[in-house]
Amino acid sequence: QVQLIESGGGLVQAGGSLRLSCAASGRTFSSYAMGWFRQAPGKERDFVAAISWSGGGTYYADSVKGRFTISRDNAKNTVYLQMNSLKLEDTAVYYCAARRYGISNYQAEYEYWGQGTQVTVSS
């Protein structure tokens, strides 16, 4: 069992930056690939970024490529999402998720989910 707790969300102006964190419980964190997803009001939850268990592989949605960076610190059981050059359309609840096997952009393949953290980008 893995429990995930996101933090770092908040209100930021367009063009600004935020760093989200996702702290995981359990001693096997380093064996899980991790992903970030987001859900904007009235929309379905979408893939944002994912990282392999070692951190050596990453994958991004086209909408965030070049602006967001996913990373992880297995010693701290934490995965991060650095978000730069934020846009109004980045406003959403951001979720982290874990899956035991390889990197994936399909939310159905993730076994564990956090409760989410709100990110609001204002003009």
Coordinates of C-alpha atoms in Angstrom, one line a residue:
Q1 CA 0.0 0.0 0.0
V2 CA 1.2 3.5 -0.9
Q3 CA -0.2 6.7 0.4
L4 CA 0.4 9.9 -1.4
I5 CA 0.0 13.4 -0.1
E6 CA 0.4 16.4 -2.5
S7 CA 1.4 19.9 -1.4
G8 CA 2.6 23.2 -2.8
G9 CA -0.5 24.3 -4.7
G10 CA -1.8 27.8 -4.5
L11 CA -2.6 31.0 -6.3
V12 CA -0.1 32.4 -8.7
Q13 CA -0.1 35.0 -11.5
A14 CA 0.3 34.0 -15.1
G15 CA 4.0 33.7 -15.9
G16 CA 4.9 32.7 -12.4
S17 CA 6.1 29.4 -10.9
L18 CA 5.1 26.8 -8.4
R19 CA 6.6 23.6 -7.2
L20 CA 4.4 20.8 -6.2
S21 CA 5.5 18.0 -4.0
C22 CA 4.1 14.5 -3.5
A23 CA 5.2 12.7 -0.4
A24 CA 4.8 8.9 -0.4
S25 CA 4.6 6.5 2.5
G26 CA 6.0 3.0 2.3
R27 CA 9.5 1.6 1.9
T28 CA 9.1 0.6 -1.7
F29 CA 8.6 4.1 -3.1
S30 CA 11.7 3.7 -5.3
S31 CA 10.1 0.8 -7.1
Y32 CA 7.2 2.8 -8.4
A33 CA 6.9 5.0 -11.4
M34 CA 5.2 8.2 -10.6
G35 CA 2.9 10.5 -12.5
W36 CA 1.2 13.9 -12.2
F37 CA -2.3 14.4 -13.6
R38 CA -4.6 17.4 -13.5
Q39 CA -8.3 18.1 -13.7
A40 CA -9.7 21.5 -14.6
P41 CA -13.2 22.5 -13.7
G42 CA -15.8 20.7 -15.9
K43 CA -13.1 18.7 -17.6
E44 CA -11.7 15.2 -17.4
R45 CA -8.5 14.4 -15.6
D46 CA -5.5 14.6 -18.0
F47 CA -2.0 13.4 -17.9
V48 CA 0.7 16.0 -17.2
A49 CA 4.1 14.2 -16.6
A50 CA 5.6 10.9 -15.5
I51 CA 8.9 9.7 -14.2
S52 CA 10.4 6.2 -14.0
W53 CA 11.3 4.6 -10.7
S54 CA 15.0 5.6 -11.1
G55 CA 14.3 9.1 -12.4
G56 CA 16.1 8.3 -15.5
G57 CA 13.1 8.4 -17.7
T58 CA 10.5 11.2 -18.0
Y59 CA 7.5 11.9 -20.2
Y60 CA 5.4 15.0 -20.6
A61 CA 2.2 16.1 -22.1
D62 CA 2.7 18.4 -25.1
S63 CA 0.9 21.2 -23.3
V64 CA 3.5 21.4 -20.5
K65 CA 6.7 20.3 -22.3
G66 CA 9.4 22.9 -21.8
R67 CA 7.6 24.6 -18.9
F68 CA 7.2 21.8 -16.4
T69 CA 9.8 19.5 -14.9
I70 CA 9.1 16.3 -13.0
S71 CA 11.8 14.9 -10.7
R72 CA 12.0 12.6 -7.7
D73 CA 14.1 12.1 -4.6
N74 CA 13.9 8.4 -3.6
A75 CA 15.8 9.1 -0.4
K76 CA 12.9 11.4 0.7
N77 CA 10.1 9.4 -0.9
T78 CA 9.0 12.5 -2.8
V79 CA 8.3 13.4 -6.3
Y80 CA 8.2 17.0 -7.5
L81 CA 6.6 19.0 -10.3
Q82 CA 8.3 22.3 -11.0
M83 CA 5.9 24.5 -13.0
N84 CA 7.3 27.6 -14.8
S85 CA 5.7 30.1 -17.1
L86 CA 2.3 29.2 -15.8
K87 CA -0.7 30.0 -18.0
L88 CA -4.4 30.5 -17.1
E89 CA -5.2 27.1 -18.6
D90 CA -2.9 25.4 -16.1
T91 CA -5.5 26.1 -13.5
A92 CA -6.6 22.7 -12.1
V93 CA -6.5 20.2 -9.2
Y94 CA -3.2 18.4 -9.6
Y95 CA -2.9 14.8 -8.5
C96 CA 0.1 12.5 -8.1
A97 CA -0.2 8.8 -8.7
A98 CA 2.0 5.7 -8.4
R99 CA 2.3 2.5 -10.4
R100 CA 4.5 -0.4 -9.8
Y101 CA 5.8 -0.9 -13.3
G102 CA 7.1 1.3 -16.1
I103 CA 6.3 4.9 -17.0
S104 CA 2.9 5.5 -18.3
N105 CA 0.6 8.4 -19.4
Y106 CA -2.6 6.3 -18.9
Q107 CA -4.3 7.1 -15.6
A108 CA -6.1 3.7 -15.6
E109 CA -2.7 2.1 -15.1
Y110 CA -1.9 3.9 -11.9
E111 CA -2.7 2.0 -8.7
Y112 CA -2.5 4.7 -6.0
W113 CA -3.6 8.3 -6.0
G114 CA -3.3 11.4 -3.8
Q115 CA -6.1 13.7 -2.8
G116 CA -5.0 16.5 -5.1
T117 CA -3.8 20.1 -4.6
Q118 CA -5.4 23.1 -6.2
V119 CA -3.4 25.3 -8.5
T120 CA -5.0 28.6 -9.6
V121 CA -3.3 30.8 -12.2
S122 CA -4.7 34.4 -12.3
S123 CA -4.3 37.1 -15.0

